[in-house]
XYZ file of C-alpha atoms in Angstrom:
645
model
C 0.001 0.000 0.001
C 1.071 3.593 -0.574
C 1.180 4.336 3.160
C 3.813 1.616 3.586
C 6.013 3.093 0.858
C 5.790 6.580 2.333
C 6.465 5.242 5.812
C 9.677 3.634 4.566
C 10.535 6.890 2.837
C 9.994 8.742 6.089
C 12.322 6.385 7.913
C 14.956 6.822 5.208
C 14.719 10.571 5.687
C 14.860 10.437 9.464
C 11.205 11.311 10.023
C 9.389 10.361 13.175
C 6.104 9.380 11.467
C 3.089 11.037 9.938
C 0.549 13.334 11.497
C -3.039 12.315 12.044
C -5.246 13.328 9.090
C -9.000 13.586 8.531
C -10.762 10.959 6.430
C -9.908 12.101 2.924
C -10.131 10.617 -0.556
C -7.354 8.528 -2.053
C -6.026 11.246 -4.342
C -6.139 13.884 -1.591
C -4.293 11.495 0.708
C -1.646 10.763 -1.910
C -1.134 14.471 -2.496
C -0.656 15.051 1.223
C 1.729 12.132 1.575
C 3.913 13.352 -1.268
C 4.039 16.858 0.180
C 5.129 15.419 3.515
C 7.890 13.388 1.870
C 8.834 16.366 -0.310
C 9.853 18.373 2.737
C 12.071 15.527 3.878
C 13.654 15.216 0.436
C 14.442 18.928 0.379
C 16.125 18.552 3.769
C 18.331 15.846 2.289
C 19.174 17.926 -0.769
C 20.193 20.854 1.438
C 22.451 18.704 3.575
C 26.062 19.602 2.912
C 26.867 15.893 2.735
C 25.336 13.669 0.050
C 25.709 10.612 2.251
C 22.021 10.734 3.154
C 21.213 9.910 -0.452
C 23.869 7.254 -0.877
C 23.139 3.707 0.145
C 26.411 2.175 1.387
C 25.334 -1.244 0.181
C 24.922 -0.061 -3.415
C 27.137 3.008 -3.672
C 24.251 4.824 -5.356
C 24.826 8.316 -6.757
C 22.860 11.121 -5.050
C 20.743 11.860 -8.137
C 19.918 8.157 -8.551
C 18.889 7.939 -4.906
C 16.681 10.989 -5.413
C 14.963 9.732 -8.544
C 14.429 6.323 -6.949
C 12.249 7.982 -4.297
C 10.128 9.535 -7.028
C 9.954 6.196 -8.800
C 8.714 4.477 -5.654
C 5.955 7.015 -5.214
C 5.141 6.791 -8.922
C 4.681 3.045 -8.488
C 2.117 3.775 -5.796
C 0.241 6.160 -8.095
C 0.219 3.554 -10.848
C -1.146 0.902 -8.517
C -3.855 3.149 -7.112
C -4.867 4.676 -10.472
C -3.930 2.203 -13.223
C -6.360 3.445 -15.877
C -6.005 5.900 -18.736
C -7.050 9.546 -18.458
C -10.463 8.947 -20.044
C -11.486 5.936 -17.956
C -14.966 6.572 -16.590
C -15.257 9.806 -18.578
C -16.484 8.471 -21.917
C -19.852 10.151 -21.383
C -18.388 13.661 -21.543
C -16.200 13.169 -24.607
C -18.371 15.634 -26.565
C -18.148 18.394 -23.949
C -16.033 21.131 -25.548
C -14.339 22.397 -22.396
C -13.445 18.815 -21.463
C -11.854 18.302 -24.889
C -9.629 21.324 -24.247
C -8.839 20.135 -20.729
C -8.013 16.661 -21.983
C -5.505 18.084 -24.475
C -3.640 19.797 -21.631
C -3.835 16.726 -19.400
C -2.516 14.550 -22.203
C 0.525 16.816 -22.587
C 1.409 16.493 -18.895
C 0.690 12.762 -19.035
C 3.123 12.322 -21.945
C 5.884 14.203 -20.117
C 5.326 12.136 -17.002
C 5.576 8.899 -18.979
C 8.933 10.115 -20.323
C 9.951 10.904 -16.754
C 8.979 7.360 -15.716
C 11.044 5.835 -18.511
C 14.034 7.928 -17.434
C 13.577 6.642 -13.867
C 13.754 3.043 -15.052
C 16.894 3.742 -17.086
C 18.675 5.101 -14.011
C 17.527 2.578 -11.398
C 17.633 -0.723 -13.281
C 20.276 -2.954 -11.636
C 23.459 -3.226 -13.659
C 22.875 -0.084 -15.730
C 25.265 2.856 -15.654
C 23.459 6.127 -14.829
C 23.157 8.692 -17.606
C 25.723 11.496 -17.738
C 25.099 14.676 -15.807
C 24.079 16.609 -18.914
C 21.215 14.187 -19.588
C 19.886 14.836 -16.095
C 20.161 18.586 -16.576
C 18.424 18.388 -19.951
C 15.548 16.519 -18.309
C 15.211 19.136 -15.565
C 15.229 22.049 -18.008
C 12.658 20.299 -20.219
C 10.308 19.774 -17.292
C 10.706 23.379 -16.124
C 10.319 25.059 -19.501
C 7.768 27.857 -19.680
C 6.645 27.594 -23.285
C 3.250 26.824 -24.758
C 3.546 23.076 -24.162
C 5.027 23.331 -20.684
C 3.689 21.746 -17.513
C 3.210 25.150 -15.900
C 1.185 26.457 -18.841
C -0.967 23.311 -18.838
C -1.682 23.718 -15.128
C -2.689 27.344 -15.622
C -4.988 26.457 -18.520
C -6.637 23.596 -16.634
C -7.385 25.880 -13.687
C -8.909 28.416 -16.076
C -11.116 25.702 -17.606
C -12.284 24.699 -14.116
C -13.023 28.204 -12.842
C -13.824 30.409 -15.844
C -15.322 27.831 -18.197
C -16.986 25.786 -15.420
C -15.675 22.389 -16.451
C -17.433 20.440 -13.701
C -20.785 22.123 -14.368
C -20.559 21.481 -18.105
C -19.653 17.845 -17.493
C -22.611 17.481 -15.126
C -25.039 18.729 -17.785
C -24.014 15.826 -20.005
C -25.137 13.254 -17.415
C -28.488 14.736 -16.434
C -31.995 13.976 -17.684
C -32.287 11.241 -20.305
C -28.505 10.779 -20.380
C -28.311 9.639 -16.759
C -29.164 5.961 -17.199
C -26.708 5.389 -20.073
C -23.558 6.619 -18.315
C -22.687 3.332 -16.549
C -22.173 5.344 -13.372
C -23.957 7.954 -11.315
C -23.498 11.624 -12.164
C -21.613 12.229 -8.929
C -19.372 9.250 -9.592
C -18.486 10.742 -12.984
C -17.552 14.041 -11.313
C -15.444 12.152 -8.781
C -13.619 10.347 -11.593
C -13.056 13.670 -13.365
C -11.674 15.186 -10.170
C -9.335 12.211 -9.682
C -8.079 12.490 -13.266
C -7.350 16.201 -12.947
C -5.778 16.040 -9.496
C -3.686 12.984 -10.350
C -2.271 14.766 -13.390
C -1.713 17.924 -11.342
C 0.209 15.890 -8.771
C 2.349 14.257 -11.446
C 3.168 17.638 -12.954
C 4.028 19.070 -9.554
C 6.248 16.082 -8.743
C 8.202 16.487 -11.978
C 8.887 20.173 -11.361
C 9.854 19.675 -7.728
C 12.225 16.914 -8.778
C 13.769 19.291 -11.309
C 14.357 22.003 -8.698
C 15.828 19.448 -6.292
C 18.137 18.107 -8.981
C 19.356 21.575 -9.972
C 20.022 22.362 -6.320
C 21.840 19.045 -5.932
C 24.042 19.973 -8.903
C 24.684 23.431 -7.402
C 22.971 25.132 -10.342
C 21.280 27.576 -7.973
C 19.248 27.725 -4.762
C 15.697 27.402 -6.193
C 14.008 27.471 -2.789
C 11.947 30.550 -3.659
C 10.897 29.045 -6.988
C 9.950 25.770 -5.321
C 7.944 27.541 -2.610
C 6.160 29.733 -5.164
C 5.267 26.649 -7.180
C 3.925 24.985 -4.040
C 1.818 28.040 -3.165
C 0.327 28.096 -6.652
C -0.333 24.360 -6.458
C -2.237 24.876 -3.233
C -4.306 27.688 -4.773
C -5.204 25.557 -7.795
C -6.138 22.617 -5.581
C -8.432 24.730 -3.400
C -10.175 26.102 -6.496
C -10.631 22.633 -7.968
C -12.057 21.171 -4.748
C -14.466 24.079 -4.307
C -15.685 23.771 -7.901
C -16.206 20.013 -7.871
C -17.954 20.010 -4.488
C -20.428 22.658 -5.688
C -21.187 20.534 -8.738
C -21.474 17.394 -6.610
C -24.073 19.066 -4.399
C -26.375 19.288 -7.437
C -25.523 15.904 -8.915
C -27.453 12.666 -8.541
C -25.897 9.600 -6.955
C -28.501 7.303 -8.512
C -27.720 4.866 -11.303
C -30.117 2.715 -13.295
C -30.194 1.004 -16.676
C -31.781 2.183 -19.907
C -33.644 -0.232 -22.165
C -31.246 -2.646 -23.875
C -30.746 -2.492 -27.666
C -32.733 -5.734 -27.898
C -35.082 -7.294 -25.357
C -34.124 -10.915 -24.626
C -36.392 -12.985 -22.339
C -34.545 -14.437 -19.366
C -31.551 -12.224 -20.082
C -32.631 -8.572 -20.161
C -36.032 -9.152 -18.567
C -38.044 -11.754 -16.682
C -41.794 -12.104 -16.223
C -44.434 -12.896 -13.692
C -46.547 -15.303 -15.733
C -50.290 -15.914 -15.850
C -51.160 -13.994 -12.709
C -54.368 -12.543 -14.158
C -55.149 -13.804 -17.650
C -58.019 -13.296 -20.067
C -60.266 -16.383 -20.113
C -63.433 -17.313 -22.025
C -66.085 -19.296 -20.134
C -69.808 -19.752 -20.562
C -72.115 -18.494 -17.841
C -73.545 -21.974 -17.390
C -70.175 -23.100 -15.963
C -69.706 -20.098 -13.672
C -72.317 -21.018 -11.066
C -72.942 -24.240 -9.144
C -76.527 -24.610 -10.429
C -75.601 -24.492 -14.117
C -78.114 -21.726 -14.861
C -78.038 -18.885 -17.386
C -80.305 -16.463 -15.543
C -77.718 -13.742 -14.831
C -75.482 -11.528 -16.923
C -71.713 -11.888 -17.265
C -71.168 -8.763 -15.156
C -72.695 -10.526 -12.145
C -69.704 -12.861 -11.946
C -67.071 -10.697 -10.263
C -65.552 -13.454 -8.117
C -66.302 -17.092 -8.851
C -64.734 -20.269 -10.220
C -65.293 -22.842 -12.958
C -67.922 -25.243 -11.586
C -68.395 -27.530 -14.573
C -67.910 -28.088 -18.296
C -71.428 -28.140 -19.750
C -71.844 -30.877 -22.388
C -68.105 -30.784 -23.125
C -68.478 -27.741 -25.342
C -65.661 -25.204 -25.837
C -64.608 -25.644 -22.223
C -63.304 -29.085 -23.199
C -61.138 -27.642 -25.996
C -59.133 -25.283 -23.797
C -57.115 -25.467 -20.593
C -59.532 -25.024 -17.720
C -59.041 -22.278 -15.121
C -58.730 -24.108 -11.815
C -58.398 -20.970 -9.735
C -60.452 -17.837 -9.170
C -62.431 -16.317 -12.056
C -62.771 -12.550 -11.719
C -64.464 -9.539 -13.303
C -66.386 -11.202 -16.126
C -67.986 -9.154 -18.896
C -70.104 -9.735 -21.986
C -68.710 -8.600 -25.340
C -70.679 -10.505 -28.018
C -72.455 -13.832 -28.434
C -70.304 -15.537 -31.031
C -66.591 -15.493 -31.747
C -63.619 -17.130 -33.400
C -60.874 -18.023 -30.922
C -57.259 -18.443 -32.035
C -55.627 -20.731 -29.434
C -51.992 -20.095 -28.536
C -49.240 -22.665 -28.738
C -48.945 -24.650 -25.516
C -45.257 -23.702 -25.090
C -46.153 -20.026 -24.631
C -47.579 -18.351 -21.546
C -50.768 -17.476 -23.432
C -54.164 -19.114 -23.783
C -55.165 -17.210 -26.918
C -53.387 -15.331 -29.671
C -56.515 -13.333 -30.400
C -60.314 -13.469 -30.228
C -62.467 -12.110 -33.056
C -66.126 -11.467 -32.265
C -68.928 -11.597 -34.781
C -69.584 -7.882 -34.285
C -66.077 -7.177 -35.636
C -64.279 -6.471 -32.369
C -60.878 -8.138 -32.030
C -59.061 -8.739 -28.759
C -55.316 -9.064 -29.315
C -53.299 -8.961 -32.526
C -54.804 -10.739 -35.508
C -51.683 -11.897 -37.336
C -52.571 -15.339 -38.615
C -53.454 -18.405 -36.578
C -51.105 -21.378 -36.841
C -53.397 -23.785 -34.991
C -56.544 -22.618 -36.759
C -59.457 -20.727 -35.235
C -62.215 -22.351 -33.193
C -65.821 -21.157 -33.643
C -67.455 -20.528 -30.269
C -71.181 -19.684 -30.119
C -73.452 -18.773 -27.243
C -76.906 -20.371 -27.193
C -80.503 -19.947 -25.943
C -82.117 -22.152 -23.329
C -85.920 -22.482 -23.527
C -86.186 -19.214 -25.446
C -85.884 -17.233 -22.221
C -82.302 -17.633 -21.030
C -79.261 -16.728 -23.064
C -76.218 -18.813 -22.122
C -73.529 -16.296 -23.019
C -69.797 -16.739 -23.278
C -68.134 -14.289 -20.901
C -64.664 -12.799 -21.052
C -63.154 -13.021 -17.558
C -59.818 -13.002 -15.742
C -58.305 -16.229 -14.444
C -56.202 -16.164 -11.246
C -54.796 -19.684 -11.104
C -51.750 -20.856 -9.198
C -49.937 -23.832 -10.626
C -47.141 -24.997 -12.881
C -48.003 -22.443 -15.569
C -47.779 -19.405 -13.297
C -44.469 -18.005 -11.995
C -45.725 -15.584 -9.357
C -43.362 -16.041 -6.420
C -40.926 -13.549 -4.851
C -38.089 -14.605 -2.567
C -38.384 -13.156 0.947
C -35.130 -14.512 2.329
C -32.350 -12.005 2.990
C -29.596 -11.537 0.418
C -26.603 -10.328 2.450
C -22.966 -9.866 1.459
C -20.198 -11.749 3.260
C -19.864 -9.080 5.941
C -17.655 -11.331 8.078
C -15.012 -10.973 5.352
C -15.562 -7.238 4.781
C -17.729 -7.607 1.660
C -20.300 -4.993 0.670
C -22.988 -4.818 -2.016
C -21.770 -3.366 -5.335
C -24.700 -4.141 -7.661
C -28.208 -5.582 -8.057
C -30.291 -7.465 -10.606
C -33.544 -9.411 -10.818
C -33.238 -13.095 -11.628
C -35.507 -16.149 -11.564
C -34.621 -19.575 -10.155
C -37.011 -22.484 -9.656
C -39.857 -20.153 -10.751
C -39.050 -17.802 -7.836
C -37.994 -14.205 -8.533
C -34.947 -13.028 -6.572
C -33.225 -9.677 -6.187
C -29.619 -10.828 -6.495
C -26.659 -8.910 -5.067
C -23.140 -8.432 -6.368
C -20.495 -8.130 -3.661
C -16.878 -7.005 -3.390
C -14.293 -6.500 -0.665
C -14.216 -3.002 0.804
C -10.843 -1.235 0.675
C -9.513 1.953 2.313
C -10.876 5.289 1.057
C -14.036 3.755 -0.414
C -12.315 1.415 -2.834
C -13.401 -2.067 -3.911
C -11.017 -4.954 -4.590
C -11.935 -5.819 -8.191
C -10.545 -9.355 -7.839
C -13.212 -10.179 -5.226
C -16.281 -8.981 -7.146
C -18.856 -11.712 -7.730
C -22.587 -12.327 -7.964
C -23.708 -14.040 -4.776
C -25.659 -17.204 -5.725
C -29.361 -16.913 -4.913
C -31.082 -19.316 -2.528
C -31.706 -22.668 -4.219
C -35.101 -23.876 -3.016
C -38.503 -24.715 -4.477
C -41.933 -23.792 -3.193
C -42.716 -27.523 -3.003
C -39.758 -28.335 -0.723
C -40.365 -29.427 2.864
C -40.277 -26.704 5.511
C -40.617 -23.959 2.886
C -43.502 -21.634 3.705
C -45.478 -18.998 1.852
C -45.232 -15.666 3.676
C -41.940 -16.633 5.290
C -39.593 -17.888 2.576
C -41.479 -16.477 -0.391
C -44.488 -14.335 -1.277
C -47.219 -15.468 -3.660
C -48.913 -12.862 -5.840
C -52.702 -13.161 -6.080
C -55.620 -10.956 -7.127
C -55.792 -9.667 -3.553
C -52.021 -9.402 -2.928
C -50.220 -8.131 -6.033
C -48.836 -4.733 -5.005
C -45.140 -3.923 -4.799
C -43.801 -0.778 -3.136
C -41.493 1.555 -5.064
C -38.996 3.314 -2.800
C -35.582 4.956 -2.721
C -33.767 3.936 0.468
C -30.627 5.752 1.641
C -28.198 4.442 4.253
C -27.432 6.449 7.377
C -24.270 8.560 7.463
C -21.045 6.540 7.680
C -22.896 3.383 6.601
C -22.762 1.303 3.424
C -25.266 -1.162 1.991
C -24.571 -4.822 2.716
C -27.839 -6.564 1.812
C -31.422 -6.448 0.507
C -34.672 -8.326 1.035
C -38.448 -8.207 0.590
C -40.997 -8.347 3.369
C -44.776 -7.999 3.516
C -46.608 -4.962 4.845
C -50.313 -5.715 4.621
C -50.931 -6.910 1.070
C -47.832 -5.152 -0.310
C -44.385 -6.514 -1.052
C -41.982 -4.042 0.578
C -38.276 -3.489 -0.152
C -35.565 -3.207 2.543
C -31.825 -2.566 2.579
C -29.266 -3.812 5.102
C -26.748 -1.171 6.186
C -23.511 -1.457 8.141
C -21.257 1.222 9.713
C -17.724 1.420 8.345
C -14.424 3.258 8.665
C -13.777 5.110 5.397
C -10.064 5.598 5.967
C -9.370 1.977 6.922
C -11.944 0.447 4.594
C -13.286 -1.728 7.384
C -16.835 -2.677 8.375
C -17.387 -1.966 12.066
C -18.762 -4.898 14.071
C -21.069 -5.886 11.193
C -22.582 -8.865 13.014
C -23.910 -6.597 15.777
C -24.290 -3.091 14.362
C -25.917 -3.785 10.984
C -29.600 -2.868 10.690
C -32.457 -3.137 8.179
C -33.903 0.073 6.773
C -37.243 0.474 4.976
C -40.120 2.813 4.179
C -43.101 1.364 6.035
C -45.588 3.979 4.828
C -48.782 2.503 3.314
C -51.590 3.620 1.045
C -53.863 3.535 4.103
C -51.838 6.078 6.093
C -53.794 9.097 7.268
C -50.856 11.449 6.634
C -49.211 11.456 3.180
C -50.389 7.978 2.145
C -48.425 6.001 -0.405
C -49.781 6.656 -3.924
C -50.332 4.268 -6.828
C -48.720 4.208 -10.263
C -51.463 3.362 -12.770
C -50.973 1.646 -16.120
C -53.181 2.963 -18.918
C -54.279 0.345 -21.500
C -50.932 -1.441 -21.177
C -49.475 -3.568 -23.946
C -46.542 -5.987 -23.749
C -43.585 -3.663 -23.020
C -41.225 -5.395 -25.462
C -43.617 -4.534 -28.304
C -43.322 -0.804 -27.706
C -40.772 0.902 -30.003
C -40.386 3.913 -27.706
C -37.716 4.016 -25.018
C -38.861 3.564 -21.444
C -38.626 6.477 -19.049
C -38.763 6.555 -15.285
C -42.366 7.408 -14.385
C -42.534 6.660 -10.668
C -41.149 8.271 -7.547
C -40.345 7.116 -4.062
C -43.239 6.341 -1.701
C -45.427 4.898 -4.456
C -46.582 1.395 -5.384
C -47.753 -0.470 -8.463
C -50.013 -3.484 -8.973
C -49.116 -6.422 -11.167
C -51.983 -6.719 -13.609
C -52.890 -7.956 -17.088
C -52.298 -6.348 -20.451
C -55.093 -4.452 -22.165
C -57.979 -6.536 -23.548
C -58.007 -4.885 -26.945
C -54.244 -4.834 -27.419
C -53.373 -8.295 -26.090
C -56.576 -10.091 -25.029
C -55.336 -9.640 -21.420
C -52.912 -12.532 -21.890
C -49.708 -11.163 -20.330
C -48.820 -10.086 -16.792
C -47.255 -6.635 -16.525
C -45.039 -4.928 -15.549
C -42.081 -7.065 -16.568
C -38.958 -7.105 -14.386
C -35.776 -5.616 -15.833
C -33.045 -8.254 -15.383
C -30.086 -6.162 -16.564
C -27.266 -5.957 -14.003
C -27.265 -2.545 -12.321
C -23.524 -2.281 -11.785
C -21.364 0.834 -12.263
C -18.410 0.604 -14.618
C -16.112 1.224 -11.663
C -17.167 -0.779 -8.611
C -17.907 1.388 -5.580
C -19.620 0.875 -2.220
C -23.303 1.759 -2.254
C -25.160 4.134 0.030
C -28.615 2.919 -0.916
C -30.894 1.330 -3.484
C -34.456 1.464 -4.709
C -37.157 0.044 -6.934
C -38.871 2.080 -9.630
C -41.134 1.691 -12.662
C -40.149 2.782 -16.149
C -42.351 2.744 -19.214
C -43.999 4.818 -21.930
C -47.481 5.449 -23.282
C -49.544 2.233 -23.459
C -46.653 0.120 -22.197
C -46.804 -2.224 -19.231
C -43.237 -1.139 -18.545
C -40.638 -2.642 -16.250
C -39.968 -2.711 -12.535
C -36.234 -2.316 -12.050
C -33.673 -1.785 -9.295
C -31.578 1.339 -8.976
C -28.499 1.896 -6.857
C -27.181 4.947 -5.005
C -23.405 5.303 -5.052
C -21.453 6.354 -1.984
C -21.092 10.110 -1.418
C -17.399 10.828 -1.925
C -17.839 14.612 -1.817
C -17.592 14.632 1.983
C -14.031 13.303 1.684
C -12.633 15.840 -0.795
C -10.262 18.149 1.099
C -7.417 20.364 -0.191
C -5.255 19.550 2.832
C -1.586 20.515 2.896
C 0.901 19.760 5.695
C 0.398 23.146 7.372
C -3.363 22.469 7.422
C -2.670 19.220 9.254
C -0.949 21.127 12.006
C -4.093 23.226 12.457
C -6.340 20.151 12.410
C -4.282 18.364 15.038
C -4.011 21.260 17.475
């Protein structure tokens, strides 16, 4: 770790250790650590004797000893920030002020890479160091003041940040419709931009300080005033950058969700609740225990199939063995196009004699079936009704896992992503986990999707209402909430529970130490957090999201948009009669992984609905990335002295 390298450097320079610092971001901490070591290196350079820079065991030249220290710290920077300048910033590539900033950053980056190659040439075992003139040429190149110089680049970058409002312009590119396609939250993008700028600033500052130290070592001048002036300007630029990015972060969203995929793929980009409420044709004579036809279809709001009169059409279709709900009369006679048995449908479409068509009439592979109502004794009309079937069984996947999905908190794992998945006909909200590191980092080698619970509703000792929830006509609501962890907590799990007839979402949160990257007594101090408000509350009741004439969402050519807000709920229902013959359960569940491009700890999560006009839409998870803005501090060694007083 970088702290180990700097600690060894401190020992080599005769330091007594580092001062206590507030909990700051990785790049701010690295800046502070270099500035602390810089003071020690200057002390060595000013020593009349060069012995402090010469290792007796190697007989190393003073300039080689000096550049080795910079190489060691450069190795730390490379380990902590291994990616290119544009990593995580692809979304803002069309922002003009960023394009200008990137050009300046790239110039400094190129010089630093040359500096790194020079380090390797001097410190590789067995190589003879370059002659003194080569070292001087390097120093003068790094300190040049021309158009392509490091100093000019730093001045220009600061101007782009302050005068041309770089952070604000970048934020505009990730707001509104652009937000869900960025592969990170808006605040996370700003944090990545800040890291890129400050890392490059630090590299530029290191190169110039090295140059002044080298010139002093070669007795080319004193350079203490120049070095101090450069440090003062560096501090001013850093303060301006931190102030600008924190103001932008205050207005930025930490939420991240997924847009519609280029192509909808069942089981991959979405999953379905199947045959919860499905359009079903049944004659009135079979809807009552007496086998009469004395009522109208509308009288049958809650019944069941009692018989199959004379083996008529009821014998030619799969019978509804559950509840039959909300029947209505449309017309006496019809042509029914039965669906293939491998689908989740009963009918492709129904065409009535009066010309009305339920569903899409696009050919009928199995051939239509003529279905006619009839008269009994001239007085009673035995009509075919169009109803809804609520039938549990092998054809209906309507189960939600209620067991907790928790990261391996005993081994310092936290949740880094979410997705809906289905196993054994049960819908799960699956978590991705990763090991928490210092300063809000995640060990990428530990990231994995935690396997969901492997059980079936038919297994012994598995209970409805405890292990899983069953959707029915009476219990088909799911709450839509945004849940945020308490301060100094991260999310370590999720689960569903029941509140009344609603399925309610919860998050598991655990306190942690940002600086150490350690969960704090997770087995004892973790808690569940929810929004227990209901639609029956007397004060600010939970409100419903209604679907208007919904069709199958994958049929809709328009992109889905978020159309719900926290503290709402939505009912699973059937598609529109006219558009789909009420054959499909909506909304669908978006199964795309909600995972940022760069793994980070999460400070919350939520469920929301997205859709468009006449679409059943999708229920999907969102995540809330950790708030790094509270850890951005332009701290310099003299500030530490004030903090620790």
